[in-house]
Amino acid sequence: MARAKRTMIWILAIVLCHHALAFWLQRMVLFPGASMPPGNARPPEGAVRLELPGDPEAAHAFLLPPLGGTSPAPLLVYTHGNAEFVEWSFDLVEPYRRAGFHVLLPEYRGFGHANGSPSMDAIVADVIAHIAAAKARPEVDATHVVYHGRSLGGGVLGTVAGLLPPDRLILEASFSSVRSMAGSFTVPPYLVRDNFSPSAALAGPYAGPVLLLHSQDDEVIPFAESDQNLEAARSNGNRPKSMKATRIEASDGMGHNDPWLHRAQADIMGFALRR
C-alpha cells in the first residue's frame, strides 16, 4: 500500500512539473521571434511608421503606399509568422502594392525592434488599434479592407476578424486554434495561454468571404488544420452563399515557408480585389 502511494506521489509530481513547464515555456515556442536578433531592412520609400501613443509597450506598424491606382486606395493588412519580422515582409507584399493596395504591416510586441512582451491579448489589441488608425487616414479607402495572415499571422488576423471584421479574409498555412495544435507539443489544451482561434471567428462572428491557402505537405501546420477552418466557415449559417469559403491546395512538396504570394499570385489578387 505504501509503495503504491509513493508511486502515485511520484506520478503526481511529474505531472505537476510537466504542467508548470508547459505553462511557463509555451510562449517561447509560440513566439520564438521575440528572442531572435532583429532585422535591419530599410522600409520602402514612402512608408509611414505608425505608433500607438499612450502605451509604451505597444508595438509599431508600417503603412506602405500603393504603387499605382486611385486615391483613396484599399487597405491590405498582412501579418507574418512566429519566427519572422515585419522587415521580412517589405518585398513579399509588393504584389499587393502593385495591385493598388496600401499595405499595413503590424509588428508583434517583443519582436524585432518592438517594445513589450508578446501575448494574444496584447497583439490583438495592437493590431486592431493600428487598423483603426490606418482606416482613419484620408488616403485609405476604409470601405475595402482585406486581411492576409500567414501561419501565426493567420491566427492573429483570424482572431481579429471576429472582433473587427474585414471585407475579405485570407488565411495562409494557418491553424484552426492554438489549442488544436497544442497536443503536438505535449501541452494540454486547458493550459494554453494564447488561444488564437480563426475557426471560432469563421464559425461565428465573421461571415465574409474566406480564402484558405494550404499545402498538403506542410511540415509545420498539418493540412487537417485547414480542414477544420474550412468546416468552421461552411458551418456558419450567417455566411451567404455568395461569400462561401474557398481553398487553394498544393500537393507537390510545397513547404510551410514557401510563400503563396509567389505561387498563386493571380488567384490571391483576384480574391482580394473583388468587391
Short mmCIF file of N, CA, C and O in Angstrom, two decimals, residues 16 34 44 63 67 72 111 116 138 151 160 167 172 195 199 204-205 207 213 234:
data_model
loop_
_atom_site.label_atom_id
_atom_site.label_comp_id
_atom_site.label_asym_id
_atom_site.label_seq_id
_atom_site.Cartn_x
_atom_site.Cartn_y
_atom_site.Cartn_z
N LEU A 16 2.76 17.51 -12.36
CA LEU A 16 2.78 18.91 -11.95
C LEU A 16 3.98 19.64 -12.55
O LEU A 16 3.85 20.79 -13.01
N ALA A 34 10.46 36.63 -30.63
CA ALA A 34 10.73 37.58 -29.55
C ALA A 34 12.13 37.41 -28.98
O ALA A 34 12.62 38.30 -28.28
N PRO A 44 10.40 50.57 -47.44
CA PRO A 44 10.36 51.13 -48.80
C PRO A 44 10.09 52.64 -48.77
O PRO A 44 9.59 53.19 -47.78
N LEU A 63 2.96 51.37 -42.64
CA LEU A 63 1.96 51.51 -43.68
C LEU A 63 2.68 51.83 -44.98
O LEU A 63 3.30 52.89 -45.11
N LEU A 67 1.56 51.26 -55.26
CA LEU A 67 2.45 51.61 -56.37
C LEU A 67 1.66 51.96 -57.62
O LEU A 67 2.08 51.70 -58.74
N PRO A 72 -8.77 57.66 -52.66
CA PRO A 72 -8.20 56.76 -51.67
C PRO A 72 -8.12 55.32 -52.18
O PRO A 72 -8.92 54.91 -53.01
N PHE A 111 8.93 41.55 -30.71
CA PHE A 111 9.59 41.08 -31.92
C PHE A 111 10.45 42.20 -32.51
O PHE A 111 10.02 43.35 -32.58
N GLY A 116 7.80 45.71 -25.42
CA GLY A 116 6.86 44.83 -24.76
C GLY A 116 7.15 43.36 -24.88
O GLY A 116 8.19 42.94 -25.40
N PRO A 138 -6.90 59.77 -44.62
CA PRO A 138 -7.70 60.16 -45.79
C PRO A 138 -7.31 59.43 -47.08
O PRO A 138 -8.14 59.29 -47.98
N SER A 151 0.54 31.74 -41.24
CA SER A 151 0.96 30.94 -40.11
C SER A 151 0.42 31.55 -38.81
O SER A 151 -0.79 31.69 -38.66
N VAL A 160 -8.68 38.53 -34.92
CA VAL A 160 -9.09 39.92 -35.09
C VAL A 160 -10.37 40.01 -35.93
O VAL A 160 -11.25 40.84 -35.66
N ASP A 167 -13.49 43.05 -45.04
CA ASP A 167 -14.35 42.72 -46.17
C ASP A 167 -14.01 41.33 -46.71
O ASP A 167 -14.88 40.62 -47.20
N GLU A 172 -3.26 31.90 -44.71
CA GLU A 172 -2.21 31.15 -45.41
C GLU A 172 -1.45 30.25 -44.44
O GLU A 172 -0.87 30.73 -43.46
N ASN A 195 -4.86 31.44 -26.96
CA ASN A 195 -5.60 30.61 -27.91
C ASN A 195 -6.11 31.42 -29.10
O ASN A 195 -7.32 31.66 -29.24
N SER A 199 -10.85 29.48 -36.35
CA SER A 199 -12.06 28.67 -36.55
C SER A 199 -13.24 29.23 -35.75
O SER A 199 -14.39 29.17 -36.21
N GLY A 204 -18.51 31.82 -36.35
CA GLY A 204 -19.43 32.72 -35.68
C GLY A 204 -19.47 34.12 -36.23
O GLY A 204 -20.15 34.41 -37.23
N PRO A 205 -18.71 35.05 -35.62
CA PRO A 205 -18.90 36.47 -35.93
C PRO A 205 -18.45 36.91 -37.31
O PRO A 205 -18.96 37.91 -37.82
N ALA A 207 -18.58 36.48 -41.14
CA ALA A 207 -19.38 35.77 -42.15
C ALA A 207 -19.06 36.25 -43.56
O ALA A 207 -19.85 36.06 -44.48
N LEU A 213 -5.28 29.02 -47.94
CA LEU A 213 -4.13 28.59 -48.74
C LEU A 213 -3.33 27.61 -47.90
O LEU A 213 -2.81 27.97 -46.83
N ARG A 234 -17.84 26.86 -43.35
CA ARG A 234 -19.03 26.34 -44.04
C ARG A 234 -20.19 26.05 -43.09
O ARG A 234 -21.33 25.92 -43.52
#
